[in-house]
Amino acid sequence: MNEARKDDTILDVKNLQTVFFTNSGLFRAVDDVSFNVRRGETLAIVGESGCGKSVTALSVMRLVPDPPGRVVGGSVTLEGTDLLSLDEAEMRKIRGNRMSMIFQEPMTSLNPVMRIGDQITEVLRLHQEMTSKEAWAKAVEMLRLVRIPEPDRRAQEYPHQLSGGMRQRAMIAMALACRPALLIADEPTTALDVTIQAQILALIVDLQKTLGTGLILITHDLGVVAQTAQRVIVMYAGKKVEEATVEELFANPKHPYTRGLMASMPAVISFGAKTDARLNEIPGMVPSLTNLPPGCAFAPRCSLAIDRCRAEYPPLQEVDGDHFAACWRATELVGAP
Amino acid sequence: MGTSRVTTINFDNELRRAGAHSTHGWRRLLFLAQRYMLGTFGLIIMVLFVWMAISADLICRFSPLSVDSAHRLAPPDALHWMGTDSFGRDVWSRIVHGARISLAVGIGATALGSTLGVIVGLASGYLSGWVDLLFQRVTDILQALPLLVLALVMTAALGPSLPNVIIAIAIPLIPTVARVIRANTLALRELPFVEAAKSIGMSETRIALRHVLPNTLAPLIVLATAQLGSTILTEASLSFLGLGIPEPYPSWGRMLSESAAEYVRTAPWLVIFPGVAISLAVFGTNLFGDALRDILDPRQRG
Amino acid sequence: MTEQRPLLEVTDLVKHYAVRGGILRRRVGTVHAVDGVSFSVAKGETLGLVGESGCGKSTVARSVLRLVEPSSGAIKLNGTDITGLSKAEMRPHRRSMQIVFQDPFASLNPRMTAGDIVGEPLGVHGLATGRAQQERVAELFAQVGLRSDQMKNYPHQFSGGQRQRICIARALALGPSLIVCDEPVSALDVSIQAQVINLLIDLQRKNDFSYLFIAHDLAVVAHISHRVAVMYLGRIVEIADKTELFANPRHPYTQALLASVPVADPKAKKLAPMIDGDVPSPINPPSGCAFHTRCRYAMDRCKLERPVLVKAGGRHEVACWLNGGTGRTE
């Protein structure tokens, strides 16, 4: 890595490991995951439910519920500060200030008995020296920034008076109020309708460009990834299985799981395709994290699996410039699926 | 960084050895017992009381009713482990036999109250309409009165006898159980599997019995266990006030009331042992009930 | 296509809910959940019903099965109007139509074994009991890709996709001619979605029944349907053969909906929202065309007069005043 790029890095996660202790056993929700996010860049983390993408985000925020979960290894460095060594009080100064998070469900993420304006004001006054009047003015300005019509009036309203899309906008306004270096968005549009999703995604990308915020976008939707991200991490069963730039990943996916995901999507390209054509499916199901197979976790569902895959976990290797995949047969896979 | 570090931490084996992965059988029970220590303690207390009640005649040297005027108010010794009362009756033997009464009333009243509560709650929640309205208002009235006062009035009206005491304690339980079952039924009624049952043409009664009722059992068991302690306490209170199980049957509550005022200074064992018995029994069921709630609560499931 | 009587014919279906408020529970408004919907489904055909949340597509599904009582309109199944039938009269018709719900976790009774769940419809209708029922259930399990030894397992022992297979087996048990699928794959992961969609397609090929397929995901609907109807605020705004609808959408709402789907191709970056604002409340829906408040092409007429579905060439129908009632062409 050259110096210029290093300076640009706002978040550096190395060998992150998070485990959960539950009634049915212990499992590694995040197992040895490393990545970084640069200023103004969007990194997408893709995977299906239970792959560890949300726990990765919570680990970075140091919000993993303990018990049952705990970060047991690795390092998380935000703007040069090692977050895992901070105490809770110091961590609170960073959350909502230097990095913030928006969640899938905008209704439960907002306090139902506080006015929207007050909730944004609260965040501002927590982290910045401001009179309540200044903070309120800033809150209204933030609401205008996220393109909520009549921000003066909306600031006076309660969450239940807003629609789902408006609530998610208010959440974004709150998350960006202190101009954080990093924004983590965990399935921010999954609960929204497709026309509203388009509005919100456009807004997030737009704001991120103007403010220079680093963005981690967690999603299961490859369409959303293609439209918003610069770099992509694919996760499966708690591990990072592939990482590449978005163009490279879609043009030349190297992990059979990534290829399977792309092939199984009824894509817009198939609009107008022959009626009742079958989709390419990935057989079987995601293995239980408490009972992972030895070797590659994807091997039982993989049509390319060889004996080595079932015995030995493949290390993450650079298969091409800036393209990493954890598969013994990655180099044999060329082109789009 | 071309390749990534291979993980070395391995907790899995540790936990597998501890039985965390077993989903059934003894190892699972053992694992739960370790996790819910207090609940296990409660269960042990409950099992001890049940064992005492069942084998009462085997573990006592004296009949709880036999009067021995030569040994009146004897302090605890090798012969009378917990001393004797003012009639010379063996306190240990009365406590052990009293466990029968306490458990009979506790289990009997809880079972009766829960059954009736389930019927009322299910009908109320599933039929809704005027049935629901009627049941709801009656429950409101019942709940407005304190449990003990209600039980007092009932026993006074019915006369003190074992079945009457059970009925008197069971009736105030009905509204509590009915409320929980009704709330559950209302929630279950909206679930797709009930709609699916409708769409295959199943009758309402059959849906209520086959699809709704079995799904209210877990909260019911938790509730019933929690109620067990309070029914034991109510029986003791009724007997203390002279309206419980009639003489000469030994009841912990009456043992207290007979001796409390007169002998608390001169023969404290007459007060201490029944008191401890009542507290332990209630404490045990409550501990067990709490653990049961945690285990059966689906949100706790990993 | 030969002109034969459609399997399902829905005419002017309306479902209004009263909104009550105040201490006297007086009627303070009406939710226009479904506001005059007509469509038909032919034998062996899949009609996709798309729309955003609150557009009334689920209410249509539930009305067809009489799980909710429609306020007015007719629902003809094999030529018989089932809207006025009593519970007992309804029973034989229940065998002809079944439903698969969205949430595979909540649509199975957690206290019953998978085998009992699938066998229950057979018992209720007295079709098979005891051994015969067991054998039939095992057959159904095989049809949906489950093993017969899984019959004794409880729902929580299955994954989401497998549970949806159990739901499908239960729906198949009575040999229906119509299966209503209410968002059957929206709760599933992408790789599992494909498995369930393939299963539905395979079953239709084998058994020749019809689907009324309800979903918010355009790509899924586009994949499985023969014809597609687009709903907005309780009304159908456009209905056409699938290929025609996606190639030449005519209603501005359909066009916006299509443009909003994020394309899984980074080279085709075009995240420009076609419409602003939110869906208006169905309690007091806008006058005229319900979409006029968000439509870029709205004219005065759109605010006053409600457009009706008009043929815009072939089997393509659209409810829009543009171009003399035939919608907008791109």
PDB file of N, CA, C and O in Angstrom, chain C residues 7-66:
ATOM      1  N   LEU C   7     -60.976 -20.026 -14.929  1.00  0.00           N
ATOM      2  CA  LEU C   7     -61.096 -20.748 -13.659  1.00  0.00           C
ATOM      3  C   LEU C   7     -61.592 -19.809 -12.562  1.00  0.00           C
ATOM      4  O   LEU C   7     -62.496 -20.117 -11.810  1.00  0.00           O
ATOM      5  N   LEU C   8     -60.971 -18.639 -12.524  1.00  0.00           N
ATOM      6  CA  LEU C   8     -61.337 -17.659 -11.498  1.00  0.00           C
ATOM      7  C   LEU C   8     -61.701 -16.362 -12.193  1.00  0.00           C
ATOM      8  O   LEU C   8     -60.981 -15.903 -13.075  1.00  0.00           O
ATOM      9  N   GLU C   9     -62.827 -15.810 -11.791  1.00  0.00           N
ATOM     10  CA  GLU C   9     -63.248 -14.558 -12.403  1.00  0.00           C
ATOM     11  C   GLU C   9     -63.682 -13.609 -11.296  1.00  0.00           C
ATOM     12  O   GLU C   9     -64.664 -13.858 -10.600  1.00  0.00           O
ATOM     13  N   VAL C  10     -62.923 -12.548 -11.129  1.00  0.00           N
ATOM     14  CA  VAL C  10     -63.230 -11.576 -10.083  1.00  0.00           C
ATOM     15  C   VAL C  10     -63.774 -10.326 -10.751  1.00  0.00           C
ATOM     16  O   VAL C  10     -63.164  -9.804 -11.687  1.00  0.00           O
ATOM     17  N   THR C  11     -64.958  -9.881 -10.316  1.00  0.00           N
ATOM     18  CA  THR C  11     -65.579  -8.716 -10.943  1.00  0.00           C
ATOM     19  C   THR C  11     -65.880  -7.652  -9.897  1.00  0.00           C
ATOM     20  O   THR C  11     -66.571  -7.924  -8.913  1.00  0.00           O
ATOM     21  N   ASP C  12     -65.344  -6.472 -10.111  1.00  0.00           N
ATOM     22  CA  ASP C  12     -65.642  -5.302  -9.269  1.00  0.00           C
ATOM     23  C   ASP C  12     -65.497  -5.559  -7.782  1.00  0.00           C
ATOM     24  O   ASP C  12     -66.338  -5.155  -6.989  1.00  0.00           O
ATOM     25  N   LEU C  13     -64.435  -6.219  -7.403  1.00  0.00           N
ATOM     26  CA  LEU C  13     -64.219  -6.541  -5.987  1.00  0.00           C
ATOM     27  C   LEU C  13     -63.917  -5.263  -5.199  1.00  0.00           C
ATOM     28  O   LEU C  13     -63.065  -4.459  -5.586  1.00  0.00           O
ATOM     29  N   VAL C  14     -64.653  -5.086  -4.107  1.00  0.00           N
ATOM     30  CA  VAL C  14     -64.457  -3.918  -3.253  1.00  0.00           C
ATOM     31  C   VAL C  14     -64.334  -4.395  -1.816  1.00  0.00           C
ATOM     32  O   VAL C  14     -65.093  -5.262  -1.373  1.00  0.00           O
ATOM     33  N   LYS C  15     -63.335  -3.902  -1.098  1.00  0.00           N
ATOM     34  CA  LYS C  15     -63.261  -4.164   0.323  1.00  0.00           C
ATOM     35  C   LYS C  15     -62.943  -2.860   1.033  1.00  0.00           C
ATOM     36  O   LYS C  15     -61.877  -2.271   0.841  1.00  0.00           O
ATOM     37  N   HIS C  16     -63.906  -2.403   1.816  1.00  0.00           N
ATOM     38  CA  HIS C  16     -63.698  -1.193   2.615  1.00  0.00           C
ATOM     39  C   HIS C  16     -63.663  -1.566   4.083  1.00  0.00           C
ATOM     40  O   HIS C  16     -64.430  -2.425   4.525  1.00  0.00           O
ATOM     41  N   TYR C  17     -62.753  -0.977   4.814  1.00  0.00           N
ATOM     42  CA  TYR C  17     -62.732  -1.176   6.263  1.00  0.00           C
ATOM     43  C   TYR C  17     -63.150   0.132   6.918  1.00  0.00           C
ATOM     44  O   TYR C  17     -62.746   1.215   6.465  1.00  0.00           O
ATOM     45  N   ALA C  18     -63.918   0.018   7.994  1.00  0.00           N
ATOM     46  CA  ALA C  18     -64.293   1.224   8.724  1.00  0.00           C
ATOM     47  C   ALA C  18     -63.152   1.617   9.657  1.00  0.00           C
ATOM     48  O   ALA C  18     -62.529   0.761  10.264  1.00  0.00           O
ATOM     49  N   VAL C  19     -62.856   2.892   9.720  1.00  0.00           N
ATOM     50  CA  VAL C  19     -61.900   3.378  10.711  1.00  0.00           C
ATOM     51  C   VAL C  19     -62.725   3.996  11.822  1.00  0.00           C
ATOM     52  O   VAL C  19     -63.514   4.903  11.572  1.00  0.00           O
ATOM     53  N   ARG C  20     -62.572   3.460  13.028  1.00  0.00           N
ATOM     54  CA  ARG C  20     -63.367   3.993  14.134  1.00  0.00           C
ATOM     55  C   ARG C  20     -62.478   4.786  15.078  1.00  0.00           C
ATOM     56  O   ARG C  20     -61.313   4.491  15.238  1.00  0.00           O
ATOM     57  N   GLY C  21     -63.068   5.794  15.669  1.00  0.00           N
ATOM     58  CA  GLY C  21     -62.276   6.606  16.575  1.00  0.00           C
ATOM     59  C   GLY C  21     -63.145   7.194  17.658  1.00  0.00           C
ATOM     60  O   GLY C  21     -64.376   7.049  17.644  1.00  0.00           O
ATOM     61  N   GLY C  22     -62.505   7.831  18.614  1.00  0.00           N
ATOM     62  CA  GLY C  22     -63.240   8.457  19.703  1.00  0.00           C
ATOM     63  C   GLY C  22     -63.740   7.425  20.690  1.00  0.00           C
ATOM     64  O   GLY C  22     -63.614   6.225  20.473  1.00  0.00           O
ATOM     65  N   ILE C  23     -64.343   7.902  21.799  1.00  0.00           N
ATOM     66  CA  ILE C  23     -64.788   6.959  22.831  1.00  0.00           C
ATOM     67  C   ILE C  23     -66.013   6.178  22.381  1.00  0.00           C
ATOM     68  O   ILE C  23     -66.270   5.095  22.863  1.00  0.00           O
ATOM     69  N   LEU C  24     -66.765   6.724  21.465  1.00  0.00           N
ATOM     70  CA  LEU C  24     -67.989   6.033  21.048  1.00  0.00           C
ATOM     71  C   LEU C  24     -67.733   5.087  19.890  1.00  0.00           C
ATOM     72  O   LEU C  24     -68.660   4.480  19.379  1.00  0.00           O
ATOM     73  N   ARG C  25     -66.467   4.939  19.497  1.00  0.00           N
ATOM     74  CA  ARG C  25     -66.091   4.055  18.392  1.00  0.00           C
ATOM     75  C   ARG C  25     -66.931   4.368  17.152  1.00  0.00           C
ATOM     76  O   ARG C  25     -67.441   3.481  16.496  1.00  0.00           O
ATOM     77  N   ARG C  26     -67.094   5.647  16.888  1.00  0.00           N
ATOM     78  CA  ARG C  26     -67.861   6.029  15.706  1.00  0.00           C
ATOM     79  C   ARG C  26     -67.008   5.912  14.468  1.00  0.00           C
ATOM     80  O   ARG C  26     -65.789   6.046  14.527  1.00  0.00           O
ATOM     81  N   ARG C  27     -67.660   5.687  13.343  1.00  0.00           N
ATOM     82  CA  ARG C  27     -66.955   5.551  12.073  1.00  0.00           C
ATOM     83  C   ARG C  27     -66.442   6.922  11.666  1.00  0.00           C
ATOM     84  O   ARG C  27     -67.212   7.856  11.472  1.00  0.00           O
ATOM     85  N   VAL C  28     -65.118   7.074  11.599  1.00  0.00           N
ATOM     86  CA  VAL C  28     -64.580   8.386  11.245  1.00  0.00           C
ATOM     87  C   VAL C  28     -63.982   8.382   9.845  1.00  0.00           C
ATOM     88  O   VAL C  28     -63.602   9.428   9.328  1.00  0.00           O
ATOM     89  N   GLY C  29     -63.885   7.231   9.226  1.00  0.00           N
ATOM     90  CA  GLY C  29     -63.331   7.186   7.876  1.00  0.00           C
ATOM     91  C   GLY C  29     -63.429   5.791   7.314  1.00  0.00           C
ATOM     92  O   GLY C  29     -63.855   4.860   7.984  1.00  0.00           O
ATOM     93  N   THR C  30     -63.029   5.657   6.056  1.00  0.00           N
ATOM     94  CA  THR C  30     -63.087   4.363   5.403  1.00  0.00           C
ATOM     95  C   THR C  30     -61.756   4.083   4.731  1.00  0.00           C
ATOM     96  O   THR C  30     -61.233   4.942   4.028  1.00  0.00           O
ATOM     97  N   VAL C  31     -61.196   2.888   4.974  1.00  0.00           N
ATOM     98  CA  VAL C  31     -60.004   2.484   4.247  1.00  0.00           C
ATOM     99  C   VAL C  31     -60.456   1.821   2.957  1.00  0.00           C
ATOM    100  O   VAL C  31     -61.176   0.830   2.987  1.00  0.00           O
ATOM    101  N   HIS C  32     -60.049   2.380   1.856  1.00  0.00           N
ATOM    102  CA  HIS C  32     -60.395   1.781   0.565  1.00  0.00           C
ATOM    103  C   HIS C  32     -59.301   0.769   0.224  1.00  0.00           C
ATOM    104  O   HIS C  32     -58.434   1.073  -0.577  1.00  0.00           O
ATOM    105  N   ALA C  33     -59.343  -0.402   0.866  1.00  0.00           N
ATOM    106  CA  ALA C  33     -58.271  -1.378   0.671  1.00  0.00           C
ATOM    107  C   ALA C  33     -58.280  -1.921  -0.754  1.00  0.00           C
ATOM    108  O   ALA C  33     -57.244  -1.986  -1.405  1.00  0.00           O
ATOM    109  N   VAL C  34     -59.447  -2.320  -1.208  1.00  0.00           N
ATOM    110  CA  VAL C  34     -59.610  -2.761  -2.600  1.00  0.00           C
ATOM    111  C   VAL C  34     -60.793  -1.989  -3.151  1.00  0.00           C
ATOM    112  O   VAL C  34     -61.852  -1.964  -2.549  1.00  0.00           O
ATOM    113  N   ASP C  35     -60.612  -1.345  -4.293  1.00  0.00           N
ATOM    114  CA  ASP C  35     -61.600  -0.380  -4.755  1.00  0.00           C
ATOM    115  C   ASP C  35     -62.022  -0.670  -6.183  1.00  0.00           C
ATOM    116  O   ASP C  35     -61.711   0.091  -7.091  1.00  0.00           O
ATOM    117  N   GLY C  36     -62.680  -1.800  -6.382  1.00  0.00           N
ATOM    118  CA  GLY C  36     -63.174  -2.120  -7.716  1.00  0.00           C
ATOM    119  C   GLY C  36     -62.124  -2.802  -8.565  1.00  0.00           C
ATOM    120  O   GLY C  36     -61.564  -2.210  -9.484  1.00  0.00           O
ATOM    121  N   VAL C  37     -61.836  -4.060  -8.235  1.00  0.00           N
ATOM    122  CA  VAL C  37     -60.799  -4.794  -8.958  1.00  0.00           C
ATOM    123  C   VAL C  37     -61.444  -5.932  -9.741  1.00  0.00           C
ATOM    124  O   VAL C  37     -62.272  -6.666  -9.207  1.00  0.00           O
ATOM    125  N   SER C  38     -61.098  -6.050 -11.006  1.00  0.00           N
ATOM    126  CA  SER C  38     -61.609  -7.133 -11.838  1.00  0.00           C
ATOM    127  C   SER C  38     -60.451  -7.803 -12.560  1.00  0.00           C
ATOM    128  O   SER C  38     -59.578  -7.121 -13.090  1.00  0.00           O
ATOM    129  N   PHE C  39     -60.443  -9.114 -12.539  1.00  0.00           N
ATOM    130  CA  PHE C  39     -59.449  -9.853 -13.317  1.00  0.00           C
ATOM    131  C   PHE C  39     -59.919 -11.293 -13.432  1.00  0.00           C
ATOM    132  O   PHE C  39     -60.888 -11.700 -12.765  1.00  0.00           O
ATOM    133  N   SER C  40     -59.252 -12.051 -14.278  1.00  0.00           N
ATOM    134  CA  SER C  40     -59.583 -13.462 -14.364  1.00  0.00           C
ATOM    135  C   SER C  40     -58.300 -14.260 -14.484  1.00  0.00           C
ATOM    136  O   SER C  40     -57.273 -13.739 -14.909  1.00  0.00           O
ATOM    137  N   VAL C  41     -58.370 -15.510 -14.068  1.00  0.00           N
ATOM    138  CA  VAL C  41     -57.215 -16.398 -14.178  1.00  0.00           C
ATOM    139  C   VAL C  41     -57.664 -17.636 -14.933  1.00  0.00           C
ATOM    140  O   VAL C  41     -58.654 -18.281 -14.555  1.00  0.00           O
ATOM    141  N   ALA C  42     -56.988 -17.953 -16.028  1.00  0.00           N
ATOM    142  CA  ALA C  42     -57.350 -19.127 -16.821  1.00  0.00           C
ATOM    143  C   ALA C  42     -56.754 -20.379 -16.198  1.00  0.00           C
ATOM    144  O   ALA C  42     -55.868 -20.312 -15.345  1.00  0.00           O
ATOM    145  N   LYS C  43     -57.236 -21.525 -16.641  1.00  0.00           N
ATOM    146  CA  LYS C  43     -56.726 -22.794 -16.148  1.00  0.00           C
ATOM    147  C   LYS C  43     -55.254 -22.939 -16.540  1.00  0.00           C
ATOM    148  O   LYS C  43     -54.881 -22.674 -17.674  1.00  0.00           O
ATOM    149  N   GLY C  44     -54.437 -23.327 -15.575  1.00  0.00           N
ATOM    150  CA  GLY C  44     -53.019 -23.535 -15.844  1.00  0.00           C
ATOM    151  C   GLY C  44     -52.206 -22.271 -16.000  1.00  0.00           C
ATOM    152  O   GLY C  44     -51.040 -22.311 -16.379  1.00  0.00           O
ATOM    153  N   GLU C  45     -52.822 -21.133 -15.695  1.00  0.00           N
ATOM    154  CA  GLU C  45     -52.141 -19.854 -15.903  1.00  0.00           C
ATOM    155  C   GLU C  45     -51.648 -19.282 -14.573  1.00  0.00           C
ATOM    156  O   GLU C  45     -52.213 -19.560 -13.519  1.00  0.00           O
ATOM    157  N   THR C  46     -50.596 -18.488 -14.633  1.00  0.00           N
ATOM    158  CA  THR C  46     -50.137 -17.758 -13.453  1.00  0.00           C
ATOM    159  C   THR C  46     -50.365 -16.281 -13.673  1.00  0.00           C
ATOM    160  O   THR C  46     -49.845 -15.707 -14.630  1.00  0.00           O
ATOM    161  N   LEU C  47     -51.196 -15.697 -12.800  1.00  0.00           N
ATOM    162  CA  LEU C  47     -51.382 -14.252 -12.854  1.00  0.00           C
ATOM    163  C   LEU C  47     -50.591 -13.643 -11.713  1.00  0.00           C
ATOM    164  O   LEU C  47     -50.806 -13.966 -10.539  1.00  0.00           O
ATOM    165  N   GLY C  48     -49.651 -12.782 -12.047  1.00  0.00           N
ATOM    166  CA  GLY C  48     -48.880 -12.086 -11.019  1.00  0.00           C
ATOM    167  C   GLY C  48     -49.592 -10.812 -10.637  1.00  0.00           C
ATOM    168  O   GLY C  48     -50.131 -10.115 -11.489  1.00  0.00           O
ATOM    169  N   LEU C  49     -49.610 -10.530  -9.327  1.00  0.00           N
ATOM    170  CA  LEU C  49     -50.238  -9.303  -8.842  1.00  0.00           C
ATOM    171  C   LEU C  49     -49.152  -8.533  -8.097  1.00  0.00           C
ATOM    172  O   LEU C  49     -48.689  -8.973  -7.045  1.00  0.00           O
ATOM    173  N   VAL C  50     -48.696  -7.413  -8.677  1.00  0.00           N
ATOM    174  CA  VAL C  50     -47.627  -6.647  -8.017  1.00  0.00           C
ATOM    175  C   VAL C  50     -48.128  -5.305  -7.543  1.00  0.00           C
ATOM    176  O   VAL C  50     -49.103  -4.756  -8.067  1.00  0.00           O
ATOM    177  N   GLY C  51     -47.413  -4.778  -6.599  1.00  0.00           N
ATOM    178  CA  GLY C  51     -47.741  -3.460  -6.074  1.00  0.00           C
ATOM    179  C   GLY C  51     -46.994  -3.269  -4.789  1.00  0.00           C
ATOM    180  O   GLY C  51     -46.448  -4.210  -4.220  1.00  0.00           O
ATOM    181  N   GLU C  52     -46.941  -2.023  -4.318  1.00  0.00           N
ATOM    182  CA  GLU C  52     -46.201  -1.743  -3.098  1.00  0.00           C
ATOM    183  C   GLU C  52     -47.097  -1.981  -1.884  1.00  0.00           C
ATOM    184  O   GLU C  52     -48.298  -2.200  -2.028  1.00  0.00           O
ATOM    185  N   SER C  53     -46.511  -1.925  -0.693  1.00  0.00           N
ATOM    186  CA  SER C  53     -47.293  -2.239   0.500  1.00  0.00           C
ATOM    187  C   SER C  53     -48.492  -1.291   0.598  1.00  0.00           C
ATOM    188  O   SER C  53     -48.386  -0.109   0.298  1.00  0.00           O
ATOM    189  N   GLY C  54     -49.619  -1.859   1.007  1.00  0.00           N
ATOM    190  CA  GLY C  54     -50.819  -1.056   1.157  1.00  0.00           C
ATOM    191  C   GLY C  54     -51.613  -0.879  -0.121  1.00  0.00           C
ATOM    192  O   GLY C  54     -52.605  -0.158  -0.138  1.00  0.00           O
ATOM    193  N   CYS C  55     -51.207  -1.543  -1.217  1.00  0.00           N
ATOM    194  CA  CYS C  55     -51.943  -1.361  -2.467  1.00  0.00           C
ATOM    195  C   CYS C  55     -53.160  -2.266  -2.520  1.00  0.00           C
ATOM    196  O   CYS C  55     -53.976  -2.154  -3.419  1.00  0.00           O
ATOM    197  N   GLY C  56     -53.285  -3.193  -1.570  1.00  0.00           N
ATOM    198  CA  GLY C  56     -54.483  -4.030  -1.501  1.00  0.00           C
ATOM    199  C   GLY C  56     -54.320  -5.407  -2.103  1.00  0.00           C
ATOM    200  O   GLY C  56     -55.266  -6.173  -2.172  1.00  0.00           O
ATOM    201  N   LYS C  57     -53.081  -5.778  -2.495  1.00  0.00           N
ATOM    202  CA  LYS C  57     -52.921  -7.062  -3.166  1.00  0.00           C
ATOM    203  C   LYS C  57     -53.197  -8.244  -2.233  1.00  0.00           C
ATOM    204  O   LYS C  57     -53.811  -9.232  -2.647  1.00  0.00           O
ATOM    205  N   SER C  58     -52.792  -8.118  -0.952  1.00  0.00           N
ATOM    206  CA  SER C  58     -53.062  -9.211  -0.016  1.00  0.00           C
ATOM    207  C   SER C  58     -54.551  -9.323   0.301  1.00  0.00           C
ATOM    208  O   SER C  58     -55.065 -10.413   0.507  1.00  0.00           O
ATOM    209  N   THR C  59     -55.222  -8.172   0.356  1.00  0.00           N
ATOM    210  CA  THR C  59     -56.667  -8.207   0.621  1.00  0.00           C
ATOM    211  C   THR C  59     -57.387  -8.905  -0.528  1.00  0.00           C
ATOM    212  O   THR C  59     -58.347  -9.642  -0.310  1.00  0.00           O
ATOM    213  N   VAL C  60     -56.921  -8.697  -1.746  1.00  0.00           N
ATOM    214  CA  VAL C  60     -57.500  -9.398  -2.895  1.00  0.00           C
ATOM    215  C   VAL C  60     -57.336 -10.903  -2.685  1.00  0.00           C
ATOM    216  O   VAL C  60     -58.291 -11.677  -2.817  1.00  0.00           O
ATOM    217  N   ALA C  61     -56.124 -11.337  -2.307  1.00  0.00           N
ATOM    218  CA  ALA C  61     -55.852 -12.754  -2.106  1.00  0.00           C
ATOM    219  C   ALA C  61     -56.784 -13.340  -1.050  1.00  0.00           C
ATOM    220  O   ALA C  61     -57.396 -14.388  -1.244  1.00  0.00           O
ATOM    221  N   ARG C  62     -56.898 -12.648   0.067  1.00  0.00           N
ATOM    222  CA  ARG C  62     -57.722 -13.155   1.158  1.00  0.00           C
ATOM    223  C   ARG C  62     -59.205 -13.138   0.813  1.00  0.00           C
ATOM    224  O   ARG C  62     -59.970 -13.987   1.279  1.00  0.00           O
ATOM    225  N   SER C  63     -59.627 -12.158   0.010  1.00  0.00           N
ATOM    226  CA  SER C  63     -61.027 -12.120  -0.398  1.00  0.00           C
ATOM    227  C   SER C  63     -61.358 -13.299  -1.293  1.00  0.00           C
ATOM    228  O   SER C  63     -62.420 -13.905  -1.176  1.00  0.00           O
ATOM    229  N   VAL C  64     -60.451 -13.619  -2.212  1.00  0.00           N
ATOM    230  CA  VAL C  64     -60.681 -14.720  -3.132  1.00  0.00           C
ATOM    231  C   VAL C  64     -60.918 -16.006  -2.350  1.00  0.00           C
ATOM    232  O   VAL C  64     -61.770 -16.827  -2.694  1.00  0.00           O
ATOM    233  N   LEU C  65     -60.203 -16.180  -1.244  1.00  0.00           N
ATOM    234  CA  LEU C  65     -60.355 -17.382  -0.419  1.00  0.00           C
ATOM    235  C   LEU C  65     -61.432 -17.226   0.648  1.00  0.00           C
ATOM    236  O   LEU C  65     -61.615 -18.101   1.475  1.00  0.00           O
ATOM    237  N   ARG C  66     -62.098 -16.084   0.620  1.00  0.00           N
ATOM    238  CA  ARG C  66     -63.113 -15.764   1.636  1.00  0.00           C
ATOM    239  C   ARG C  66     -62.538 -15.809   3.045  1.00  0.00           C
ATOM    240  O   ARG C  66     -63.215 -16.191   3.992  1.00  0.00           O
TER     241      ARG C  66
END
